[in-house]
Coordinates of C-alpha atoms and ligand atoms in Angstrom, one line a residue:
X1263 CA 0.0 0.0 0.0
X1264 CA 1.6 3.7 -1.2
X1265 CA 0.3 6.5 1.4
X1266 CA -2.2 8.8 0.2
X1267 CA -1.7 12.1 0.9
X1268 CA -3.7 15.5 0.8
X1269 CA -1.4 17.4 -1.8
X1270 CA -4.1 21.1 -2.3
X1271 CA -7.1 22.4 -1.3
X1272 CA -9.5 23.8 -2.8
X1273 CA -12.8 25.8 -2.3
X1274 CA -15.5 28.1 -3.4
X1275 CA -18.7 30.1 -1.6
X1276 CA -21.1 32.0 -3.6
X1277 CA -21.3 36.0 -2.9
X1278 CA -24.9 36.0 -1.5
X1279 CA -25.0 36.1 1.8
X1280 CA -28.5 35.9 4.0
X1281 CA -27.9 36.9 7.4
X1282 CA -30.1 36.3 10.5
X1283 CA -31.7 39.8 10.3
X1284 CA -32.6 38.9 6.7
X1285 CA -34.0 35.5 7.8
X1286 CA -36.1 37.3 11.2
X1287 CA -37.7 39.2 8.1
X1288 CA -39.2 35.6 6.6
X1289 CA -40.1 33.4 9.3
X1290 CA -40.7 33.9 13.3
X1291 CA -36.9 33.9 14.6
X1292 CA -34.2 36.4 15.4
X1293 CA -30.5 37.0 15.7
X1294 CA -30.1 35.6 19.4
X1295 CA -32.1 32.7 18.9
X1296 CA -30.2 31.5 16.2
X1297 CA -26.6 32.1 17.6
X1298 CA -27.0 31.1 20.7
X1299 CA -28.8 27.6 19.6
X1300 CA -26.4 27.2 17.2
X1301 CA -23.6 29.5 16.3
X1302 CA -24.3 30.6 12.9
X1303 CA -24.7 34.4 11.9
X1304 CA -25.1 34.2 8.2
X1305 CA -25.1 31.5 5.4
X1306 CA -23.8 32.2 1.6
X1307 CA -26.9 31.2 -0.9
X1308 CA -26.0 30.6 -4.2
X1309 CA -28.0 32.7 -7.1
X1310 CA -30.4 31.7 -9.2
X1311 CA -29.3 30.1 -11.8
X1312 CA -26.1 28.5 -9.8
X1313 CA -26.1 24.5 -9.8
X1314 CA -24.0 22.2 -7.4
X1315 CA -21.6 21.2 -10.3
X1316 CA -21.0 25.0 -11.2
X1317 CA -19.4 25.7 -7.6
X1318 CA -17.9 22.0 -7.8
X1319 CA -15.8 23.1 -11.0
X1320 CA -14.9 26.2 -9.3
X1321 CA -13.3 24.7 -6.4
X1322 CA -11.5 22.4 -8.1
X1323 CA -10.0 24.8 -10.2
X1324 CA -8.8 26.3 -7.5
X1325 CA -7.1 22.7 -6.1
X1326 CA -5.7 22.3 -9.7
X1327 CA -4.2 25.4 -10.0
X1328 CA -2.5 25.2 -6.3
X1329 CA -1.1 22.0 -7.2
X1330 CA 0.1 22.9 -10.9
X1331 CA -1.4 20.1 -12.3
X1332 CA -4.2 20.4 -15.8
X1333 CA -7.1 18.3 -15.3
X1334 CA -6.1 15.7 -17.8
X1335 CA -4.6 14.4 -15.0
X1336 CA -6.9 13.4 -12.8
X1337 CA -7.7 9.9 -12.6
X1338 CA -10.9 10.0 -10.6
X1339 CA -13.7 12.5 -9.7
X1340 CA -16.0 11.5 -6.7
X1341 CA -18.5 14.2 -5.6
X1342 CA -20.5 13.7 -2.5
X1343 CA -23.8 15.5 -2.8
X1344 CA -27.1 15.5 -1.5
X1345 CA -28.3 18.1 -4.1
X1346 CA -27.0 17.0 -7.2
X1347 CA -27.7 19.1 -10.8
X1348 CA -30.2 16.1 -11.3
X1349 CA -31.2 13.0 -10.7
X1350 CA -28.9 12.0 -13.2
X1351 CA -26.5 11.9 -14.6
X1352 CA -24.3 12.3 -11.9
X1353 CA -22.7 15.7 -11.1
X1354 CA -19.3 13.9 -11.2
X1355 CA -19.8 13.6 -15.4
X1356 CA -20.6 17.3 -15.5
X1357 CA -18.1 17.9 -13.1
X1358 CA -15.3 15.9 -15.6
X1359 CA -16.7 17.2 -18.6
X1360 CA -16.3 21.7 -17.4
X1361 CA -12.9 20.8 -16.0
X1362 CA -11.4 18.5 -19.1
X1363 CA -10.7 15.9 -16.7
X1364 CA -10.3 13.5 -20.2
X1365 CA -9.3 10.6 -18.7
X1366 CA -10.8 10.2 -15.3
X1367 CA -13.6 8.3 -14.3
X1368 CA -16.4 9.2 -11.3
X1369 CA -19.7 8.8 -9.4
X1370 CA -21.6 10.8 -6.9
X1371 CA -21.5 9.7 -3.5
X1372 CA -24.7 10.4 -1.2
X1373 CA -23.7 10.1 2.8
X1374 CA -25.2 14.0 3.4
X1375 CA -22.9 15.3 6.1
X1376 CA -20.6 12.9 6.3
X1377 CA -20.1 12.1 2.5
X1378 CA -16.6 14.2 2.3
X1379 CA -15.2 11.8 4.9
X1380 CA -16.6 9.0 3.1
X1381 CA -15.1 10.1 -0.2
X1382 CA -11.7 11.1 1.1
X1383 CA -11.8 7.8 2.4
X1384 CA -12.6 5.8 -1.0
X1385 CA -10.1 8.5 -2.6
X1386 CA -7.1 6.8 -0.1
X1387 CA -7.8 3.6 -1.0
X1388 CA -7.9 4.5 -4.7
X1389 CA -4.4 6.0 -4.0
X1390 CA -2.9 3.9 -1.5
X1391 CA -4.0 0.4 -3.9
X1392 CA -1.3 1.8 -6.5
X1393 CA -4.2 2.3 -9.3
X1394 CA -4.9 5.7 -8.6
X1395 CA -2.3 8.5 -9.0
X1396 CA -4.4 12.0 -8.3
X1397 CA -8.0 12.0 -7.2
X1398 CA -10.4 14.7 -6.4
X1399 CA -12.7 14.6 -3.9
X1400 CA -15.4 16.9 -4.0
X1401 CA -17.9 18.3 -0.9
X1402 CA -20.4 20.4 -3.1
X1403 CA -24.0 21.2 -1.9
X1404 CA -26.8 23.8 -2.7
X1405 CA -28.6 23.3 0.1
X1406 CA -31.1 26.7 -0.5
X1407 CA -32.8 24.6 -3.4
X1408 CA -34.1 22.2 -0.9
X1409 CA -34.7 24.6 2.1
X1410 CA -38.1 25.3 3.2
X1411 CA -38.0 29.0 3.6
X1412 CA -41.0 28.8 5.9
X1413 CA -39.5 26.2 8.5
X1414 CA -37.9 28.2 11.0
X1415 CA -36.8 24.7 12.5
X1416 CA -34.0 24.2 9.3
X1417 CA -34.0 27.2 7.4
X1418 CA -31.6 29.0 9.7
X1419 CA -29.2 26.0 9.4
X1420 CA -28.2 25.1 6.1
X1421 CA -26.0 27.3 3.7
X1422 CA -24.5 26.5 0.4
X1423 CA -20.8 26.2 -1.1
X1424 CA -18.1 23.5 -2.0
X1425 CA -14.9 22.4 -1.1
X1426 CA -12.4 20.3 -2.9
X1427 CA -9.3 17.8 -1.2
X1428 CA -6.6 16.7 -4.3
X1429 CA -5.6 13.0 -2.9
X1430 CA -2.0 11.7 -4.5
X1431 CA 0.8 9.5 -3.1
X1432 CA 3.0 10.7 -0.3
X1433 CA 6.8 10.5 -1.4
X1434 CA 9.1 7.2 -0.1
X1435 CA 9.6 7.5 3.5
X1436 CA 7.1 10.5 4.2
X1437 CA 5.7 10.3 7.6
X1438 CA 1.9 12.5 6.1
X1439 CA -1.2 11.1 4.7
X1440 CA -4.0 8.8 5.9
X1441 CA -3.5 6.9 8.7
X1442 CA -7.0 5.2 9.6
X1443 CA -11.0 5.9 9.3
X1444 CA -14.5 4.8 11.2
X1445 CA -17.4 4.7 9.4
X1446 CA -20.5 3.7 10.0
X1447 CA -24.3 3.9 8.6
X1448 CA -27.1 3.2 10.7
X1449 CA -30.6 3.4 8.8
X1450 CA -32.7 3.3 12.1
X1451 CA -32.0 7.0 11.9
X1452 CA -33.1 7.8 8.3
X1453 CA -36.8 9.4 9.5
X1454 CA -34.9 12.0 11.2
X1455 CA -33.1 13.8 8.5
X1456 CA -34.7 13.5 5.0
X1457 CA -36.3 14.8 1.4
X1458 CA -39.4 12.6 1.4
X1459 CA -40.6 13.0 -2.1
X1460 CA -39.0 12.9 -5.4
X1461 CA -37.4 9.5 -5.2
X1462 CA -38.5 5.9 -6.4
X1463 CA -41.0 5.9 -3.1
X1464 CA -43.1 9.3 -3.8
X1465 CA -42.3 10.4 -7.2
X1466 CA -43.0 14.1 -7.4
X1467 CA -46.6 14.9 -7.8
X1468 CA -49.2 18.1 -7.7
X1469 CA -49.6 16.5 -4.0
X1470 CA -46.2 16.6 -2.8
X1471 CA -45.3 19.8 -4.1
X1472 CA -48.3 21.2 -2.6
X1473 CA -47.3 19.2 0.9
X1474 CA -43.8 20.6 0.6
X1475 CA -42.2 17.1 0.5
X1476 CA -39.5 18.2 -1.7
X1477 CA -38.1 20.0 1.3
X1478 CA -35.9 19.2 3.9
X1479 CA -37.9 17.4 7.1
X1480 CA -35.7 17.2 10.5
X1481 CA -36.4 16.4 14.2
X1482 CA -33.6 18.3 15.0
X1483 CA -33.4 16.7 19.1
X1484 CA -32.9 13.6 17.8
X1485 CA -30.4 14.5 15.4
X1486 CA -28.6 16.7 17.6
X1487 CA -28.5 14.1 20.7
X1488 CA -27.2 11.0 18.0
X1489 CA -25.0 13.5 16.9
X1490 CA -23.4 13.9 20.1
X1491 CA -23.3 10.6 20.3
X1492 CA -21.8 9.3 17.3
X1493 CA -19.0 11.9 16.7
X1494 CA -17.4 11.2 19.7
X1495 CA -17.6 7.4 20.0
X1496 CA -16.3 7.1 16.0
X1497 CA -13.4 9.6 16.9
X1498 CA -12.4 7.5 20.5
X1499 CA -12.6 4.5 18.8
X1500 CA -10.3 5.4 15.7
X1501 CA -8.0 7.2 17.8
X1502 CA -7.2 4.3 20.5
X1503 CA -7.4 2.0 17.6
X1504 CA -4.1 3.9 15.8
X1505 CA -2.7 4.0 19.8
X1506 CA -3.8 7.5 20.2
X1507 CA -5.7 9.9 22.8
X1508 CA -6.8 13.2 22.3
X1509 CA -4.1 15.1 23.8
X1510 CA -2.2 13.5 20.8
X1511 CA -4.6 15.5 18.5
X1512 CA -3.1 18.8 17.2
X1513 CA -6.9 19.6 15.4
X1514 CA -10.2 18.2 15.6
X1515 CA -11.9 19.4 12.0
X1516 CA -15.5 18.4 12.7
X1517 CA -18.4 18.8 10.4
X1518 CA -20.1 22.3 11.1
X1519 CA -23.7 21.3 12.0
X1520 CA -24.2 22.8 15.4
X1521 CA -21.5 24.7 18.3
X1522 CA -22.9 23.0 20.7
X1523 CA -22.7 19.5 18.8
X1524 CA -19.0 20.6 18.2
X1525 CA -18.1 21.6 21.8
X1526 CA -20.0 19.0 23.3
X1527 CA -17.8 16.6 21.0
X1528 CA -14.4 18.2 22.0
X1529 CA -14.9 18.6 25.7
X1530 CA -15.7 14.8 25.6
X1531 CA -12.6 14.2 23.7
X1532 CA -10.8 16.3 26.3
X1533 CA -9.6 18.8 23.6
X1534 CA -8.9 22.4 24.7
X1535 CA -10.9 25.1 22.4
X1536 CA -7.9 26.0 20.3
X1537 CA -7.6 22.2 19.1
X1538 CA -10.9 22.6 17.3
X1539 CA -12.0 24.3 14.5
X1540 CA -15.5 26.2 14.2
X1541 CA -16.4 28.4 11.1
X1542 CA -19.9 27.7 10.8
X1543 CA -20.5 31.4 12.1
X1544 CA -19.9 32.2 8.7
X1545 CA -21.1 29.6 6.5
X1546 CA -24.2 27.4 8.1
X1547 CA -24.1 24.1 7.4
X1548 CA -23.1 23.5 3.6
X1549 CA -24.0 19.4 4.5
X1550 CA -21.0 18.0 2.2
X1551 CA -18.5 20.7 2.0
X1552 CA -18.0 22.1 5.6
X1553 CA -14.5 19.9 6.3
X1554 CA -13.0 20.6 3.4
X1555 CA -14.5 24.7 4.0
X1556 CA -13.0 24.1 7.9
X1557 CA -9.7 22.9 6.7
X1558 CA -8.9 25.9 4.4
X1559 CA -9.9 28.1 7.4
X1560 CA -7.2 25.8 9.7
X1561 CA -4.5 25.8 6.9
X1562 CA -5.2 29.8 6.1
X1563 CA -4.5 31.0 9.8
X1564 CA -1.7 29.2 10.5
X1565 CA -3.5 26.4 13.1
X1566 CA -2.7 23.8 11.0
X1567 CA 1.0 23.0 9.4
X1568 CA 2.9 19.8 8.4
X1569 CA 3.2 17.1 10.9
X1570 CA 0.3 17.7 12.5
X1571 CA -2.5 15.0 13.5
X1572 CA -5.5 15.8 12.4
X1573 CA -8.8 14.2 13.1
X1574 CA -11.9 14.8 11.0
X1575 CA -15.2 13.9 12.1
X1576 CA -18.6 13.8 11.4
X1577 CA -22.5 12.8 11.7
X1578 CA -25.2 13.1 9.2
X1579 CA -28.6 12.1 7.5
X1580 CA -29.0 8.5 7.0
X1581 CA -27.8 8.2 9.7
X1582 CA -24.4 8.1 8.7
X1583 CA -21.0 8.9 10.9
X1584 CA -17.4 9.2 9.8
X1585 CA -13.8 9.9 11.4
X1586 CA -10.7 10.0 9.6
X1587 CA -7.4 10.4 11.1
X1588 CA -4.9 12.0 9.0
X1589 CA -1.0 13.2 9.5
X1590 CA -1.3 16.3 8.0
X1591 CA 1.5 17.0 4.9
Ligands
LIG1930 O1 -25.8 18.1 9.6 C1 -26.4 17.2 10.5 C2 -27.8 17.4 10.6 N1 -28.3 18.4 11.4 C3 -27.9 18.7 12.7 O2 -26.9 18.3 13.2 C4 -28.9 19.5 13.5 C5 -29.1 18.9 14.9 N2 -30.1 19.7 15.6 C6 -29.9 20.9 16.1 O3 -28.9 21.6 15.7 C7 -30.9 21.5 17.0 O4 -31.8 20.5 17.4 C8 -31.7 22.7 16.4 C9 -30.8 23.9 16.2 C10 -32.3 22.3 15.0 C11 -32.8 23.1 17.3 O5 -32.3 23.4 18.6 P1 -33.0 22.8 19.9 O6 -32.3 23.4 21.0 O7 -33.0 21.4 19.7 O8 -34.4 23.5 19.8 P2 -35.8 22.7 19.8 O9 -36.0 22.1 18.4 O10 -36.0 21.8 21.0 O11 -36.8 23.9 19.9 C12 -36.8 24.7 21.1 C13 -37.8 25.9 20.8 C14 -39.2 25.4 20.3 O12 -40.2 26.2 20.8 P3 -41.1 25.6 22.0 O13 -41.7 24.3 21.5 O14 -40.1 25.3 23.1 O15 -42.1 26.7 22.3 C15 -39.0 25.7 18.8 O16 -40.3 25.9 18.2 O17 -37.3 26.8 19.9 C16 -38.3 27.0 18.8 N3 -37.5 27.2 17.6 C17 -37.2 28.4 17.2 N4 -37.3 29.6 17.8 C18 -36.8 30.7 17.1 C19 -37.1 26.3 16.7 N5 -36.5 26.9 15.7 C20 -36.5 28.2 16.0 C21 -36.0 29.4 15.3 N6 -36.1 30.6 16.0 N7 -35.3 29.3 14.2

């Protein structure tokens, strides 16, 4: 097995931004509510017109160029999405075809929150099996096209934007790259979190439009306590499966749902505040692309740097739950 490394980053928010004023102005909430429940102050929103793939491509343009590579070659494209363009074909073949990615090949990948750390763990295995010599993995969600703007309950949660990781081979001897992963899926949860119409099961209709089915649905307690839950037994039981403990941890990079989920998580993993990163103030939850929107935020102000063990982490929809544990390189 070759290491797989992360070798550039990538990422892209739209302009718009809706801030909690502007959403106290559509449904019964305000500023306080909102922050203090969850830590967000504003969200970017993509404009009309704007698909998942068309801040997918941008993002990866960005990891391309960082890297100094053209997009012949890439060898794979996965792109984890709960809101693709359509229902097919899959955003990764519009993704391959903007970018001129010739010769790679691709699918979508649908874990919600926890689909970056599912792909970035398919994209390491891809590497580390010797088959595989650059592969982008892509976080990428429009998550306005599926918000009910009358749900006070999950419209002041969700934001859109993407995020891009290039995976290659670490060089001979190089002590960076992957080092391990949890994940798990457990279906008992799917009621919780979900679209209920326009799948197989209740294909769009006069009656589910009019029923707002097309719309996110959430019980957000029993999301929120599972989340708790989940995100820190998967990291505990990566890290004392690779020998480590928290204090070994230089940065926890946790999926940006909720503060509370996030400092709940990190005072159970006894991490100090400074080990953690939390930028959801700015963004909301953008589902697939908060780590890799986390990470830049952690590379960009210096709390991250080469040699450093990092621990991603996340819990989503499905239910589905995800750590990775990376040396950072
Ligand atoms: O990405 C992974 C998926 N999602 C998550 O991880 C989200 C997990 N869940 C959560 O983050 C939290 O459960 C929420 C932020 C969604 C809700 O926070 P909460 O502390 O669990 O509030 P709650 O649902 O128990 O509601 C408390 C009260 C209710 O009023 P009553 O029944 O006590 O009168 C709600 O109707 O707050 C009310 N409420 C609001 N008030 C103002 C709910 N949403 C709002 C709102 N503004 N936006």
């Amino acid at each position: 097995m070759r290491r797989a490394r992360i070798s550039s980053l990538g990422c892209y928010v739209p302009p718009g931004v809706l801030t909690n004023d502007d959403l106290s102005k559509m449904v019964e909430t305000n500023d306080r509510w909102i922050v203090e429940r969850t830590g967000i102050r504003e969200r970017h929103i993509a404009e009309a017109g704007m698909a998942t793939s068309d801040m997918a491509v941008k993002a990866a343009q960005v990891a391309l160029e960082r890297r100094g590579i053209g997009a012949g070659e890439i060898d794979a494209i996965i792109v984890s999405t709960v809101t693709p363009d359509m229902q097919f074909p899959a955003t990764a073949c519009l993704v391959q075809d903007r970018l001129g990615a010739a010769k790679a090949w691709g699918f979508d990948l649908s874990a919600a929150c926890s689909g970056f750390l599912y792909g970035l763990t398919t994209a390491a295995h891809l590497v580390g099996g010797g088959t595989h010599r650059y592969v982008l993995v892509i976080g990428a969600d429009t998550m306005s096209r599926i918000i009910d703007y009358q749900d006070r309950g999950t419209c002041v949660l969700f934001g859109d934007g993407a995020g891009v990781f290039l995976v290659e081979a670490a060089d001979d001897g190089e002590d960076a790259g992957y080092i391990g992963h949890l994940n798990q899926i457990d279906g008992s949860g799917a009621p919780y979190l979900c679209m209920p119409a326009g799948g197989s099961r209740r294909p769009a209709s006069a009656e589910t439009v009019a029923n707002r089915l097309h719309y996110v649905k959430q019980e957000g307690n029993q999301v929120f306590k599972f989340a708790v839950r989940k995100m820190q037994e998967v990291s505990e039981e990566l890290l004392a499966r690779h020998g480590f403990s928290g204090s070994d941890v230089k940065l926890l990079i946790p999926h940006q749902a909720n503060r509370r989920i996030i400092t709940a998580t990190a005072e159970r993993l006894g991490l100090a505040p400074e080990q953690v990163i939390i930028n959801l103030d700015k963004y909301g939850n953008t589902t697939a692309a908060t780590i890799p929107l986390a990470t830049r935020d952690a590379v960009c102000t210096g709390k991250l740097n080469k040699g450093d063990l990092v621990l991603f982490a996340a819990v989503g929809a499905g239910y589905t739950a995800g750590a990775v544990l990376w040396r950072w390189g």
